[in-house]
Amino acid sequence: MEIVELKKLIESPINNLLKNIGTEFKQLAKNRLLEYQTNEYKRNLFAKTFIHRSEPIKLDEFYVPLHIEKHGFIGSERKRISTENISELLKNLNYITIIGSAGSGKSTLMKYFFIDSIKRKFKIPIKVELRYLNEKASFVKYIFEDIFLFHQLGFTNEIIDRILSSGDFIFLFDGYDEINYSKKESITNEIDQFVNKYASNKYVITSRPYTNLDTLPLFHNYSICDLENDEISIFIQKQIPSQEKELIEKIEKEALNLKDSSYRNFLKNPLLLSMFILTYQSYSAIPQKSCDFYKQLFDTLYSTHDSLSKLSFQREKQSKLSKEQFEDILRLFSFISYFEEKFYFQTDYIESKLNVIKENRKIVFDNQKLIEDLKIAIGILNKEGTDYTFPHRSLQEYFAANYIKNLSEVNKKDVLTKIKLNIEKSITYMIDNANFIVLLKELDYISISKYILIPRLIKCIENLKKIDREDFQKQYEVLCQIDLSSLLVPNEFMNISLFSFEEMQYIRTAMRRTYLGLLEFDNYEYRMSIQDIQQISSIIINNGEKWIDEVNQLVLDKEKGDFDIINLV
């Protein structure tokens, strides 16, 4: 789109905004708003993707518009709603949250909303990445000073207040889940107050699940839908050069004809589908566990620069480190940064952690060369402005979990005990770190059972036994303190189960009624029925102790087996 044409699109909502603003700054404000919107349009029009890592490409060349549905609805109540037209989507709504799992496309959707809003002359879009608030004093101060005053969209707080009261804006708040836990309550309150004060504007907030975002007053809650078969086909076709028809057909056939339901679900997520496309030429089958898939993904990233091209090649690594050394460094860096709640990294931060790693591992390398290798030769770090980040947080979670898995038993116990204490301090810890916990369970289920699941289950059983069977409120509170989904995870190490198949089905159904597994005790309003609470409590009391004994015996048998094998040498 030509600049002149773009400015004509942007001018319409700006002129509407400035109609009721005094002439004392009208022309200057118009020029600044035009410049700001033009720059932001260009910034959101292009993006790097997991597949297209070398250079940004236009949004419409790779993006497939998503569908959303009302959050928490199941069965016949579910209705897919298109996000292709922002004006139509928000026709009768001023405030919506969009909740999506890791890799579901939330941030790209917000880029699309920004571009679509301008193309349709629908409001003046302001996109805010909420992660930046972690370094700021307050939400309101950030909006006023870092956006409006810094870009000279308004010249005093009074003028900004008048502009915001016009109702001519759409605010796109991206990444509520990326706000640090320590700041989440205060920032949430500020967002609520801001929305109440400037209620005539439109607001969209995105987040991962289980952040309590859905409790914000005024907001209608929606979830991102899985990709359907036709969308999977279109997505694949858009990611691969059109001349690679044979490759497109092979990937489509593989993706759409999978018999295993867990694999089909795997490919309904845009990020995971992108990963599958990228790794397809090296690994044409999807592994059963997520951790194995991330391993395959790193192998592919390390070995080829662009596996979708017939001219793909392995780039020279400037740091001269081996593949094993890269993996070791990534494990250490991910572990440190993940537990420091750092998901975007300034160069100084990366360098300081690399210096710690060099000292710890006695590896010699040049920091800048290593960073360049991670960014260019391997493509496992992206640069966004002045920050670096993993292509997706799940990769950081994988390497952090892998680091824990490889620790000595003493150190592993220490780390997992700390994680258990964090879980006990706040139920949101398990929710905020759900994917990380899943990866830990896949990598080392026995250790997770020993140091987290069993101690928590023992405490739960003890508490349930003390409670009167008619006291559903207290039973519910106890159930909120355990992660039922952890106890439902099938795994290759254990042929024993806490629940029978019928009990498993019952609990899964009850969990779906509680918004996908979040057992939340909120003002004594049960999200599980009294029958569910009583039934699940009985199952855990009746089966729990036997399961714990069997798991403990399994651990002892494994340790004895290892001891016997060592003695054979």
Tab-separated table of C-alpha atoms in Angstrom, residues 23 164 185 255 317 337 343 352 480 504 528 532:
chain	number	residue	atom	x	y	z
A	23	THR	CA	-8.021	24.502	17.464
A	164	LEU	CA	-9.185	9.419	25.438
A	185	GLU	CA	-2.968	-7.338	40.849
A	255	ALA	CA	-1.429	-33.638	8.683
A	317	LYS	CA	28.722	-21.239	13.657
A	337	SER	CA	15.838	-16.708	32.862
A	343	PHE	CA	10.958	-13.822	28.637
A	352	SER	CA	25.604	-11.264	32.187
A	480	CYS	CA	-8.392	-26.375	44.600
A	504	MET	CA	-11.090	-40.665	34.677
A	528	MET	CA	-18.181	-27.751	40.102
A	532	ASP	CA	-18.793	-33.518	41.455
